[in-house]
Amino acid sequence: MAVPVVTGRHARLVRVTHALTTLCFLALVITGAEIIISHPRFYWGEVGNVNTPSLFDIPIPASRPWVNTGYGFVMPDQNGWSRSLHFQMAWLLVFTAFIYGTWGLRTGHFQRIASYYNTAQRRTYLLVIFALMPFMIWTGLAMSPAIVGTFPFLVTLLGGHQSARTLHFFTTLALLLFIAGHVVMVIRTGFRSNVRAITVGGDTQA
Amino acid sequence: MMTRRKWAAAAVGGVAGWTAVTKGKDLGLVPAGLTGGLYAAGEVLTHATQKLLTKHGNAREFTRDQISPKPFATTHPPKNEDYVRMQQAGFADWRLKVDGLVEKPGVELSLADLHAAKASSQITQLVCEEGWSYIAEWKGVPLGDVLRQLQPKPEAKYVAFLTIQDGWWDSIDMDEANHPQTLIAYEMNGAPIPPQHGGPMRLRVPRQLGYKSLKFINRMIVTDDIRAVQNGRGSGAVGAGYSWYAGI
């Protein structure tokens, strides 16, 4: 199954899974933000609500009147469909990651990443793929009362339900930081050819 | 390029998928009231996976010193006349009326009936889909015990609960209904459940998000056809976009 190494070209599977990942991530960030708007307070430990002190607040109005944000304004409630789309896109992302990961391991794709990019890029890509994305799934599952009932270590290792929620948010910030850096590099190394290479295919200049 | 091996794998996958969909319905893996909307795929995947993985799992229980000193509730006590009148009389007239596929429909359960039954207590976390949570001790009668007394017919699939508030209703499948931690609760933290927390009778489903733990329950319907109950979609929360299955 070895795919010949063609420097500067992305395999079709990479292009398709990259597009799916981009779509999923965009939907997950938007719906995640909508979910947060219903309670833009974060806590550490097991419990947290408007009657307990928060670790930090996001300085935005909430979509619930009982969260006193000091704005005197209640945002429109988008939590329902946001949750449904969030979970559906999380599933699509998990399937995409499974296909990409299986293919990557079987074809030596990850070794190729290791040899093609410089140290900082290499570390970053492997960190995102093997640490941040799995941690995102872990912290997400750790918020499910049914899942943690059967697998309590998923949440106790993180320090509690609210810690899991806060870590899910921090991991999102780390991924957004990665994407900001990723996009800057894409622009600086030839935006058009890079975008062509990762979508329809073709050589990159980098 | 599709090689013969890939075609074979795709064919096997297709057959497996088709079998899963048809068998899934028989095994109760398809969530109640699913209308095949935009998010049906995600809802089926989540429900089926969690049901298979967590069928015999228990919600986490906590110690007394972990109980939240100031539990939070988003609702105010109902303002409707019946509720206020019954509250003034200490809820002596409150009844949970049982209908549907049971041997003796029309049974009405009072607080005294619940107090006379064998009680079960739990210290569990209530997690709201908004993101907040608290830990409290709940005392009540396991719904499974109540159902054994009422003798559901074999074709029963869901237990629906209606409340004194129009439109606030929900349902659970028989597995969740018979789970030992699913309670008809009447005490919270050692006292009658305060009105803002759903007194005098509240369903407690600790393996699912807070909206399944319905407040002010006064009607229980055992059914094999959730489409015939209320909005036909298994839950009043579905109207606001929330999924019927709330284990996630």
PDB file of N, CA and C in Angstrom, chain B residues 95-98 106-110 113:
ATOM      1  N   ARG B  95     -51.330  14.486  42.834  1.00  0.00           N
ATOM      2  CA  ARG B  95     -51.409  13.101  42.364  1.00  0.00           C
ATOM      3  C   ARG B  95     -50.579  12.919  41.101  1.00  0.00           C
ATOM      4  N   LEU B  96     -49.970  11.761  41.035  1.00  0.00           N
ATOM      5  CA  LEU B  96     -49.325  11.340  39.792  1.00  0.00           C
ATOM      6  C   LEU B  96     -50.234  10.274  39.204  1.00  0.00           C
ATOM      7  N   LYS B  97     -50.922  10.663  38.128  1.00  0.00           N
ATOM      8  CA  LYS B  97     -51.913   9.760  37.539  1.00  0.00           C
ATOM      9  C   LYS B  97     -51.265   8.902  36.455  1.00  0.00           C
ATOM     10  N   VAL B  98     -51.512   7.592  36.536  1.00  0.00           N
ATOM     11  CA  VAL B  98     -50.860   6.667  35.598  1.00  0.00           C
ATOM     12  C   VAL B  98     -51.857   6.185  34.548  1.00  0.00           C
ATOM     13  N   GLY B 106     -55.153   4.254  35.388  1.00  0.00           N
ATOM     14  CA  GLY B 106     -55.974   5.129  36.211  1.00  0.00           C
ATOM     15  C   GLY B 106     -55.529   5.216  37.659  1.00  0.00           C
ATOM     16  N   VAL B 107     -54.463   4.473  38.026  1.00  0.00           N
ATOM     17  CA  VAL B 107     -53.940   4.550  39.394  1.00  0.00           C
ATOM     18  C   VAL B 107     -53.439   5.966  39.657  1.00  0.00           C
ATOM     19  N   GLU B 108     -53.689   6.485  40.853  1.00  0.00           N
ATOM     20  CA  GLU B 108     -53.205   7.823  41.204  1.00  0.00           C
ATOM     21  C   GLU B 108     -52.299   7.724  42.420  1.00  0.00           C
ATOM     22  N   LEU B 109     -51.068   8.172  42.274  1.00  0.00           N
ATOM     23  CA  LEU B 109     -50.104   8.072  43.374  1.00  0.00           C
ATOM     24  C   LEU B 109     -50.003   9.412  44.105  1.00  0.00           C
ATOM     25  N   SER B 110     -50.157   9.363  45.437  1.00  0.00           N
ATOM     26  CA  SER B 110     -50.014  10.572  46.245  1.00  0.00           C
ATOM     27  C   SER B 110     -48.628  10.571  46.888  1.00  0.00           C
ATOM     28  N   ASP B 113     -48.438   7.782  49.272  1.00  0.00           N
ATOM     29  CA  ASP B 113     -48.141   6.486  48.625  1.00  0.00           C
ATOM     30  C   ASP B 113     -46.632   6.330  48.415  1.00  0.00           C
TER      31      ASP B 113
END
